[in-house]
CSV table of N, CA, C and O in Angstrom, one decimal:
chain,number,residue,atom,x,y,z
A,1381,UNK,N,0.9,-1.2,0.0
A,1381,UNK,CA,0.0,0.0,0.0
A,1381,UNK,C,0.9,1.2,0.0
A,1381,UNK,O,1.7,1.3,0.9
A,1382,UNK,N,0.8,2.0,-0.7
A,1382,UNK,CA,1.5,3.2,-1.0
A,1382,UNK,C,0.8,4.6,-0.7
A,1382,UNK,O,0.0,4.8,-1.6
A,1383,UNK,N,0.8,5.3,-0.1
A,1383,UNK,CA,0.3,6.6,0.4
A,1383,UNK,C,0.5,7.5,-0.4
A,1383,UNK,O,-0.3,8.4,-0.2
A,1384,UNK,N,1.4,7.8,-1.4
A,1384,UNK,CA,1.9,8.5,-2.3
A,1384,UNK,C,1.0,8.4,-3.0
A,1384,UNK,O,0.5,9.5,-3.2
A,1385,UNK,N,0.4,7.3,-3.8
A,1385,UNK,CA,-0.7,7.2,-4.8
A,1385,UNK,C,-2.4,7.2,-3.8
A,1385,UNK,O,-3.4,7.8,-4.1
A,1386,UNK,N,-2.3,6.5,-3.0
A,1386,UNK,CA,-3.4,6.5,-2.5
A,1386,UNK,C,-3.9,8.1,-1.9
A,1386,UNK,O,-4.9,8.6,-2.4
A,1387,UNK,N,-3.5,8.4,-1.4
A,1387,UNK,CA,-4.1,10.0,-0.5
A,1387,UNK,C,-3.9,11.0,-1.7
A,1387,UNK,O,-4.9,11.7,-1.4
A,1388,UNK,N,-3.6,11.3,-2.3
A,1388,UNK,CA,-3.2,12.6,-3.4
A,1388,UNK,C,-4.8,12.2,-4.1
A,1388,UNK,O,-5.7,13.0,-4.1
A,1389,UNK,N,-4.9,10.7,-4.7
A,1389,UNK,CA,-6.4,10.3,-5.2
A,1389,UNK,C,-7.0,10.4,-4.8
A,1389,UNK,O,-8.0,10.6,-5.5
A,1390,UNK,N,-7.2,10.4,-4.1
A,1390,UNK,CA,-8.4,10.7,-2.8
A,1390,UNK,C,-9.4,11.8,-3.0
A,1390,UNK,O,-10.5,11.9,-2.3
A,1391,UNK,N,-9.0,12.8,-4.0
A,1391,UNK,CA,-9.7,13.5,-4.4
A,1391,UNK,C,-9.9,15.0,-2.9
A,1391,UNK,O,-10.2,16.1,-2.9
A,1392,UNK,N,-9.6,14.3,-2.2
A,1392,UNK,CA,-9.4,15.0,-0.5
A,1392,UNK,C,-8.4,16.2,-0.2
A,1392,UNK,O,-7.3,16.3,-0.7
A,1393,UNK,N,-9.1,17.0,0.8
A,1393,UNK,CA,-8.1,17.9,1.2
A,1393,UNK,C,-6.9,17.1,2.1
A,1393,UNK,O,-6.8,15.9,2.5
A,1394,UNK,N,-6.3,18.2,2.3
A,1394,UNK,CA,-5.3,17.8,3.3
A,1394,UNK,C,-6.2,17.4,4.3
A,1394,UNK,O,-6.4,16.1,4.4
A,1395,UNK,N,-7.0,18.1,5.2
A,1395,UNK,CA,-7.6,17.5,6.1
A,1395,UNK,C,-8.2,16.3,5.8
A,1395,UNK,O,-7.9,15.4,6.6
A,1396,UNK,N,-8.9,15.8,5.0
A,1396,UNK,CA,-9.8,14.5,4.3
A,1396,UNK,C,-8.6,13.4,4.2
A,1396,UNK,O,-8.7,12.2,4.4
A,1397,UNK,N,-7.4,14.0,3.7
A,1397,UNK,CA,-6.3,13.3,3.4
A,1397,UNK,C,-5.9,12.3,4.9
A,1397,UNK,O,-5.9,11.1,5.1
A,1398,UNK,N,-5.8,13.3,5.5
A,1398,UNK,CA,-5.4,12.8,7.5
A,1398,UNK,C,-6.4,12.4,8.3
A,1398,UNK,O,-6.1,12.1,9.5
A,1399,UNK,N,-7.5,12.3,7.9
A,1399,UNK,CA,-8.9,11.3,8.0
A,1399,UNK,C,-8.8,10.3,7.8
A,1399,UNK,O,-8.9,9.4,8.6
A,1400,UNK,N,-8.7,10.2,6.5
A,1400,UNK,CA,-8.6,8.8,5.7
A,1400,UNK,C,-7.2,8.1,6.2
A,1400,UNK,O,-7.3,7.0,6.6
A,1401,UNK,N,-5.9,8.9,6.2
A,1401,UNK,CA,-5.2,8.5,7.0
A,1401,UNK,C,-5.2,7.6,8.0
A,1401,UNK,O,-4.8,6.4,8.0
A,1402,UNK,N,-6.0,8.4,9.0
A,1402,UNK,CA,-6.5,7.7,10.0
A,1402,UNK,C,-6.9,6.8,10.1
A,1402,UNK,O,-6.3,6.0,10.8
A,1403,UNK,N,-7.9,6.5,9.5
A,1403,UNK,CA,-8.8,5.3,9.2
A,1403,UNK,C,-7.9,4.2,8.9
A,1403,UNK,O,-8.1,3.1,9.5
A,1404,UNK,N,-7.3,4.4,8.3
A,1404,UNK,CA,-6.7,3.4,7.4
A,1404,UNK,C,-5.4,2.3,8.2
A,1404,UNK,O,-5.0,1.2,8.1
A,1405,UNK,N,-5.0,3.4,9.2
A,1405,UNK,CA,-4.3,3.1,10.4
A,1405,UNK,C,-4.8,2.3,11.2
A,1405,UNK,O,-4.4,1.2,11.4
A,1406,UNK,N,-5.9,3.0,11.6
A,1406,UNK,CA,-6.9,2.3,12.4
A,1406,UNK,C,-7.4,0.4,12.1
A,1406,UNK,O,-7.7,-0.5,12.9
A,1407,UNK,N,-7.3,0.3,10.9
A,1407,UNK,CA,-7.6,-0.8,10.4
A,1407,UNK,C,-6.3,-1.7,10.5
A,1407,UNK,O,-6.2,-2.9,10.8
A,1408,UNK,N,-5.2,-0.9,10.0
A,1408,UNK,CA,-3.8,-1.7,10.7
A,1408,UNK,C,-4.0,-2.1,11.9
A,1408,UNK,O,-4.0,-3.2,12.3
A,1409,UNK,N,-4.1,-1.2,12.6
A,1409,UNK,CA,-3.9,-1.5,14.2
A,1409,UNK,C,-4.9,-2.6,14.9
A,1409,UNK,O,-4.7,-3.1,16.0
A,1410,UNK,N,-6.2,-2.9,13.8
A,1410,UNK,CA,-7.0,-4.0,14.9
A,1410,UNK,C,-6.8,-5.0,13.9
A,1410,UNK,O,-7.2,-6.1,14.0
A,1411,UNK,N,-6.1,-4.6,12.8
A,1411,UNK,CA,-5.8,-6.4,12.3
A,1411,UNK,C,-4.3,-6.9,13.3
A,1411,UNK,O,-4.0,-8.1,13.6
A,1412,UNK,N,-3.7,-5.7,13.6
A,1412,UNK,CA,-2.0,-6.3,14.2
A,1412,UNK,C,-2.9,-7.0,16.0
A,1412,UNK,O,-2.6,-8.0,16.6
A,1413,UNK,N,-3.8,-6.2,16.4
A,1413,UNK,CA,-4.4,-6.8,17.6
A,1413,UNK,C,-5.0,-7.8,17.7
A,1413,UNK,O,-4.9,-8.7,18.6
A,1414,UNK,N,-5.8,-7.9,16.5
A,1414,UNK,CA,-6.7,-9.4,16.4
A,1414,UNK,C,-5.8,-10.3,15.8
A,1414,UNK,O,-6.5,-11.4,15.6
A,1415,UNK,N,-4.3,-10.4,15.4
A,1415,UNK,CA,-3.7,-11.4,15.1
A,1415,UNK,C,-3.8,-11.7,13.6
A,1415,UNK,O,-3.4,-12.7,13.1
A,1416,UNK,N,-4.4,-10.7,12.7
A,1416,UNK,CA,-4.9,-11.5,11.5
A,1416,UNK,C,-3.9,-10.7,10.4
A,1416,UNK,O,-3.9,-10.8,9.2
A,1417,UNK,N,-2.8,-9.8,11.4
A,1417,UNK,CA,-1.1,-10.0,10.5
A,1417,UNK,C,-0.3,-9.7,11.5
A,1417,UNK,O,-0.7,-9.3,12.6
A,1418,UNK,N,0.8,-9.9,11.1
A,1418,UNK,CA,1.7,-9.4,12.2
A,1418,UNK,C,2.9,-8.3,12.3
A,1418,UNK,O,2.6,-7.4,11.5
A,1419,UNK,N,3.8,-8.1,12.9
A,1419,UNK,CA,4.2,-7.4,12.8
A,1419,UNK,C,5.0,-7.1,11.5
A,1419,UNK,O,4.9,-6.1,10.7
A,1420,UNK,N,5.8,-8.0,11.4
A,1420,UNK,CA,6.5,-7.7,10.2
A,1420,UNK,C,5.9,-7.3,9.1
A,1420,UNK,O,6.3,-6.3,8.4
A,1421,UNK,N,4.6,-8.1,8.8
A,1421,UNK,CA,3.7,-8.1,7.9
A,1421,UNK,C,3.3,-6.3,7.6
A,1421,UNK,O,3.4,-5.8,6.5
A,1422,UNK,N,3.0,-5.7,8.7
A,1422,UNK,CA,2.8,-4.7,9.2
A,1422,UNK,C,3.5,-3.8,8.2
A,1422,UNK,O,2.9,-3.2,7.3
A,1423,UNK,N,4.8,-3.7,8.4
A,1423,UNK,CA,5.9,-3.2,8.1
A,1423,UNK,C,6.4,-3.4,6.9
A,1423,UNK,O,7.4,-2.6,6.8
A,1424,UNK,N,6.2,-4.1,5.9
A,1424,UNK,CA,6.3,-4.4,5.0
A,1424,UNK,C,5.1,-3.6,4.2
A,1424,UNK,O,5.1,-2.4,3.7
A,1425,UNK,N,4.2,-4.4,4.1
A,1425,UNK,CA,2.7,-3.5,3.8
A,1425,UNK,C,2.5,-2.3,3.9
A,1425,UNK,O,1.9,-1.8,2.9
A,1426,UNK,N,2.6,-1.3,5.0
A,1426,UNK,CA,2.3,0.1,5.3
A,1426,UNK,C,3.3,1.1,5.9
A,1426,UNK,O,3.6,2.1,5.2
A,1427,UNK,N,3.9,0.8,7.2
A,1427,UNK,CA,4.9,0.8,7.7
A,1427,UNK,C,6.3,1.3,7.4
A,1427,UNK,O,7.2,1.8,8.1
A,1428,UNK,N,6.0,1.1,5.8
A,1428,UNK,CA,7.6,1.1,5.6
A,1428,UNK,C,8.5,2.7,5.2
A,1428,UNK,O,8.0,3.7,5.7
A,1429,UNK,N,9.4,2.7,4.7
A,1429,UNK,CA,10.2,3.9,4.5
A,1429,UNK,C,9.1,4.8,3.8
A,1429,UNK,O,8.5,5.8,4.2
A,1430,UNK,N,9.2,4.2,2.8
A,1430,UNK,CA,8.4,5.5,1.6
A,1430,UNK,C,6.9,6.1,2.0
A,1430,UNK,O,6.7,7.3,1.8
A,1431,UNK,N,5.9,5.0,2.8
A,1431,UNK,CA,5.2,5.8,3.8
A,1431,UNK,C,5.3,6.5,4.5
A,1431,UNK,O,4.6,7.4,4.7
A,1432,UNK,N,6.4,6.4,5.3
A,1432,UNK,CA,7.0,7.1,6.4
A,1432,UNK,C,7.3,8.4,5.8
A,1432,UNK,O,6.8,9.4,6.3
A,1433,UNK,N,8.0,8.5,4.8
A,1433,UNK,CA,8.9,9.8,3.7
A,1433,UNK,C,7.7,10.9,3.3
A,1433,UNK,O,7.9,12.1,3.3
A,1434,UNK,N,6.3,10.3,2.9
A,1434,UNK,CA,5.3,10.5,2.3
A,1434,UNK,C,4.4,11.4,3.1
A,1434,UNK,O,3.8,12.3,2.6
A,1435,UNK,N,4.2,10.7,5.4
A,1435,UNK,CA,3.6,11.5,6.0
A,1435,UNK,C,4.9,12.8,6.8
A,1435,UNK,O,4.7,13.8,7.4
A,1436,UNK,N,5.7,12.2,6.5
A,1436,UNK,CA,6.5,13.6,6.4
A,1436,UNK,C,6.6,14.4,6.0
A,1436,UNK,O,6.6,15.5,6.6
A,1437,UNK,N,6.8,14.3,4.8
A,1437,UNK,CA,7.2,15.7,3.7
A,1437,UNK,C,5.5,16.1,3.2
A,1437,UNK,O,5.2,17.3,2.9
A,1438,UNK,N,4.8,15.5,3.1
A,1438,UNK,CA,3.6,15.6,2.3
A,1438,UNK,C,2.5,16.0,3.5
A,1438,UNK,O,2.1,17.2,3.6
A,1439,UNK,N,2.2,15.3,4.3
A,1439,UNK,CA,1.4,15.5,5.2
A,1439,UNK,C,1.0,16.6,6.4
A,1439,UNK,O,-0.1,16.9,6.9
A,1440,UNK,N,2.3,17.0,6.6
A,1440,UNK,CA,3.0,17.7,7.7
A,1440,UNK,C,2.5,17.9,8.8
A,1440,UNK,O,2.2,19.0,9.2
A,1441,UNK,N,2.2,17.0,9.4
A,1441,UNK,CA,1.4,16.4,11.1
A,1441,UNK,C,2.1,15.9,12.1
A,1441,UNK,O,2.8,14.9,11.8
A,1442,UNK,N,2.1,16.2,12.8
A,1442,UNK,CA,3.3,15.7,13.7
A,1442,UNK,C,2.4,14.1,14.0
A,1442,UNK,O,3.0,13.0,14.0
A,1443,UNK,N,1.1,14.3,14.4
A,1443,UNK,CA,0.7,13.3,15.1
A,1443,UNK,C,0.6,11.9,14.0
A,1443,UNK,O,0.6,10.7,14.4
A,1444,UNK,N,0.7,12.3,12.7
A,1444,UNK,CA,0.5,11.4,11.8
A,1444,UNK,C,1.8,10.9,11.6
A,1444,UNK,O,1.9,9.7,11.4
A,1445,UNK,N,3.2,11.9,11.8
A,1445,UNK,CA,4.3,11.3,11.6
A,1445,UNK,C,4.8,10.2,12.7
A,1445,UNK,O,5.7,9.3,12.7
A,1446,UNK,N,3.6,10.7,13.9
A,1446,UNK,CA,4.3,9.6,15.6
A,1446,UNK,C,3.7,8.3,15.3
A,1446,UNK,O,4.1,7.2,15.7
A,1447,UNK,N,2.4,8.6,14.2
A,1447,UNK,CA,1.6,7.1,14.3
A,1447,UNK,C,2.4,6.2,13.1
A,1447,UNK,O,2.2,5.0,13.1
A,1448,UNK,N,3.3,6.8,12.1
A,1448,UNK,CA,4.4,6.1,11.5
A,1448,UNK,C,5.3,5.7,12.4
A,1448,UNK,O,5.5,4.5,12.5
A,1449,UNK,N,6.1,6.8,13.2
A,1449,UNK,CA,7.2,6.2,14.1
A,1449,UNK,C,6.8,5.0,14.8
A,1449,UNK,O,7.6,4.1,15.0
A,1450,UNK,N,5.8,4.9,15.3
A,1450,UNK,CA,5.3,4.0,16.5
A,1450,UNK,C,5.2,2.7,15.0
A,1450,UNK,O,6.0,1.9,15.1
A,1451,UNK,N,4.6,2.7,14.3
A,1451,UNK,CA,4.4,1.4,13.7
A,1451,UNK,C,5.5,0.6,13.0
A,1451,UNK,O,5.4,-0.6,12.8
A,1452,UNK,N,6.5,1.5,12.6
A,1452,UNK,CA,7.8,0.7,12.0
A,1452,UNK,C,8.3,0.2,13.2
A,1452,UNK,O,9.0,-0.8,13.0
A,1453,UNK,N,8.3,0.5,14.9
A,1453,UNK,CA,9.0,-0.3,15.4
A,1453,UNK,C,8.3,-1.3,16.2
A,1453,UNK,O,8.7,-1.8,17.3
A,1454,UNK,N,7.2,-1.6,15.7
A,1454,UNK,CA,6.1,-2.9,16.1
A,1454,UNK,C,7.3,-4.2,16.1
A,1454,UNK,O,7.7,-4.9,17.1
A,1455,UNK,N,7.7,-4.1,14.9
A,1455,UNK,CA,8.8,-5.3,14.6
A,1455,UNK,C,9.9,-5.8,15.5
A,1455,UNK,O,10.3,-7.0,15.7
A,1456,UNK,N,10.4,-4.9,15.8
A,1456,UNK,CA,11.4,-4.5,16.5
A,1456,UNK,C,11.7,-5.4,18.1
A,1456,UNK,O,12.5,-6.2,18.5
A,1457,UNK,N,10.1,-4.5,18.7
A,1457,UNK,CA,10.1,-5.3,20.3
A,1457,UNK,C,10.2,-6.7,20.0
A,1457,UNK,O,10.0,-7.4,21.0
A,1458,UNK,N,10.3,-7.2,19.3
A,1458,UNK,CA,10.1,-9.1,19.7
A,1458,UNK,C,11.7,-9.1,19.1
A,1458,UNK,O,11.8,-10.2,18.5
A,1459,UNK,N,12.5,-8.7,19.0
A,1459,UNK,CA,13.9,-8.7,18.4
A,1459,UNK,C,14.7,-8.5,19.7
A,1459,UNK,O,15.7,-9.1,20.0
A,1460,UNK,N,13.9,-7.1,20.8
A,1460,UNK,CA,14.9,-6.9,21.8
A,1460,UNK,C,14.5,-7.5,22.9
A,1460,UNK,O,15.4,-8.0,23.7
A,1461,UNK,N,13.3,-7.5,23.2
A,1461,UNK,CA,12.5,-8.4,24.4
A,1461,UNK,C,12.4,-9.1,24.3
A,1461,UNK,O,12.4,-9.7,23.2
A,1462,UNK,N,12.1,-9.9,25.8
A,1462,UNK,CA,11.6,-11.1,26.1
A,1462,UNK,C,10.2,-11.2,25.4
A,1462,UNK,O,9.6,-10.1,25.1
A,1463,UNK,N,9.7,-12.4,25.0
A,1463,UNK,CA,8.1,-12.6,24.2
A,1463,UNK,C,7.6,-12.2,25.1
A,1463,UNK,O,6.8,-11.5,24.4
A,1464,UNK,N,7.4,-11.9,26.5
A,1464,UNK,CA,6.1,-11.8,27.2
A,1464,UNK,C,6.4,-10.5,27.6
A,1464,UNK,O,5.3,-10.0,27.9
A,1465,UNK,N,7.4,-9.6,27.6
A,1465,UNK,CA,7.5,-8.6,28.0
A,1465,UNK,C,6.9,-7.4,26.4
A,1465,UNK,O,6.2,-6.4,26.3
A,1466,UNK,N,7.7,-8.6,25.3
A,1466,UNK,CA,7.2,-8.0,23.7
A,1466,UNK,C,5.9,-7.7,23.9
A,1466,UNK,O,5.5,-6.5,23.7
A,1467,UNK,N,5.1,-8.7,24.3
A,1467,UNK,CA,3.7,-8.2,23.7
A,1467,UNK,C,3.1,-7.9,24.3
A,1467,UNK,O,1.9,-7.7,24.1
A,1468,UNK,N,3.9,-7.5,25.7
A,1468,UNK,CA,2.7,-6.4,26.3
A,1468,UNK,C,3.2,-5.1,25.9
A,1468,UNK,O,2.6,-4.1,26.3
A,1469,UNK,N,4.3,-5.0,25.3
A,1469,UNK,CA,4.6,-3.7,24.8
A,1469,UNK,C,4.1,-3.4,23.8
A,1469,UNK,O,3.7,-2.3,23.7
A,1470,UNK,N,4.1,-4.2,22.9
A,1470,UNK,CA,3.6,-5.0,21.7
A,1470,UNK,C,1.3,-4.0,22.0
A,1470,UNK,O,0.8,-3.0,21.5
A,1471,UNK,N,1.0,-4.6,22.6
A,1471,UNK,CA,-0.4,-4.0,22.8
A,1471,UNK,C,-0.4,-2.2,23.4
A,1471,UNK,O,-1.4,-1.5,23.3
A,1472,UNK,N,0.6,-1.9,24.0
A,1472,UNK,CA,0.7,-1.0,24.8
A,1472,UNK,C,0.9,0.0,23.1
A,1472,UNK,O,-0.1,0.6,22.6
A,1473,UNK,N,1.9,0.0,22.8
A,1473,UNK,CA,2.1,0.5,20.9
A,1473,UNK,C,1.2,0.9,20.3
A,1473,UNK,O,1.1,2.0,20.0
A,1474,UNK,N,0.2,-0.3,19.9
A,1474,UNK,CA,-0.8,-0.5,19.3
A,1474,UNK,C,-1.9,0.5,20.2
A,1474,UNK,O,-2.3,1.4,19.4
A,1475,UNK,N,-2.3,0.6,21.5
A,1475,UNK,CA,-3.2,1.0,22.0
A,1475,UNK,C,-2.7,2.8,22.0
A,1475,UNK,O,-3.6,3.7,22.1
A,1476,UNK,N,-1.3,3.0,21.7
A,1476,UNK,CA,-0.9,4.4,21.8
A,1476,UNK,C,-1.4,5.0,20.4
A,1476,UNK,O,-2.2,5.9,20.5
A,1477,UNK,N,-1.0,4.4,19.1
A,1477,UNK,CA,-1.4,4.5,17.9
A,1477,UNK,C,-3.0,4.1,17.9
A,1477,UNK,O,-3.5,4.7,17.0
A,1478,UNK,N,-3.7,3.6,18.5
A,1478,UNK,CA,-5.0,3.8,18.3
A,1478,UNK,C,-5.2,5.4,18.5
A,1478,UNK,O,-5.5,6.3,17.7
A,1479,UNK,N,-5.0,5.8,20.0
A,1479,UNK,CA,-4.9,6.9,20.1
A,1479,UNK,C,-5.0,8.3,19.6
A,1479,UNK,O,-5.9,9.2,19.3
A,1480,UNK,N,-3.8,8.1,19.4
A,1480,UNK,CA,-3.5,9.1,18.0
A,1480,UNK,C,-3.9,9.1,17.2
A,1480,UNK,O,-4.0,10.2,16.6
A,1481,UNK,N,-4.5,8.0,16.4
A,1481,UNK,CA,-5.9,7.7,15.7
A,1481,UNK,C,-6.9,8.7,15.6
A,1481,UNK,O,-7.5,9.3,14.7
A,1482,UNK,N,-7.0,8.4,16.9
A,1482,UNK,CA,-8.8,9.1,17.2
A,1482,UNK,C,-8.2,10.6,17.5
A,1482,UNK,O,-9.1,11.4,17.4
A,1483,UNK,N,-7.1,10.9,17.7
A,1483,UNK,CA,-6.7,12.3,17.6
A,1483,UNK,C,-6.9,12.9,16.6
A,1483,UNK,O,-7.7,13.8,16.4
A,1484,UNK,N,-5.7,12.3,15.5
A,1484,UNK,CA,-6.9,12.9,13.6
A,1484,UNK,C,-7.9,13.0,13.6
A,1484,UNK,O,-8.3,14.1,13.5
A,1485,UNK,N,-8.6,12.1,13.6
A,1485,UNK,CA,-9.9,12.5,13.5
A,1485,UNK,C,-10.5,13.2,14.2
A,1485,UNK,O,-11.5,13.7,13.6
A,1486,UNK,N,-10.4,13.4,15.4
A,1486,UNK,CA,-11.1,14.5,16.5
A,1486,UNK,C,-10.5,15.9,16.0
A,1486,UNK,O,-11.2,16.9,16.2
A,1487,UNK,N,-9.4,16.0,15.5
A,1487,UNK,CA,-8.8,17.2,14.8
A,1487,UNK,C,-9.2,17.3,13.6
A,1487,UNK,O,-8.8,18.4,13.3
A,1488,UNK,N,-9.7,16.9,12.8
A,1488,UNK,CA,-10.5,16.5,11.4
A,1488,UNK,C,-11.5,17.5,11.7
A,1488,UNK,O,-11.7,18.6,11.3
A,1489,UNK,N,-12.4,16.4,12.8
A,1489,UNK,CA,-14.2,16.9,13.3
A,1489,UNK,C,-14.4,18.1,13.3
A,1489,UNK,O,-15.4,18.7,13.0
A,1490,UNK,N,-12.9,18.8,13.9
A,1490,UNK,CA,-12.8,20.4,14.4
A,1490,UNK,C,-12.6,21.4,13.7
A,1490,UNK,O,-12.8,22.6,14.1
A,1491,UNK,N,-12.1,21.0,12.5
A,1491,UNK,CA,-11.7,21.2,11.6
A,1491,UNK,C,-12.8,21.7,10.0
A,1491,UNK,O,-12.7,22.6,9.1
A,1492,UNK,N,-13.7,20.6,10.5
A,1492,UNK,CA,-14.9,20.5,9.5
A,1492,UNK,C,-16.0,21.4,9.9
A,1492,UNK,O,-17.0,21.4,9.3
């Protein structure tokens, strides 16, 4: 999934852009909770450099850029932790990036 092509199509403002954003995050974040991908997976698919490059320079949100930082290093915690210590950090992540989630869009609502 590429953000470069996806959000610019969108036909959306910047604000509509960081909505959809959102959303779209959001849908990472309860497939990485409900197990139905994983981390790596994650990271590969969404996660990766050129998204990250994309809510940077293009987007210019700080909170959209934290909910990139926070998801490239999903991968990460099961590399330096213990498994049980991973995934509770592991949910802890995920539950921060929901967050900020609902932050876009509460900044969207206010917005509109």
């Amino acid at each position: 999934m590429n953000l470069d092509k996806l959000l610019p199509r969108s036909g959306k403002s910047r604000s509509g852009q960081l909505g959809l954003f959102a959303v779209l995050n959001l849908g990472m974040v309860e497939s990485l909770a409900n197990g139905a991908i994983g981390a790596a997976d994650a990271l590969r698919v969404f996660y990766h450099a050129d998204n990250c490059l994309f809510v940077r320079k293009e987007l210019h949100d700080k909170t959209a850029d934290a909910i990139m930082s926070h998801g490239v290093q999903l991968a990460d915690l099961f590399d330096v932790l213990p498994i049980e210590e991973a995934r509770r950090e592991f949910q802890r992540e995920l539950a921060t990036m929901r967050a900020l989630c609902l932050k876009l869009l509460e900044k969207k609502r206010l917005v509109a």
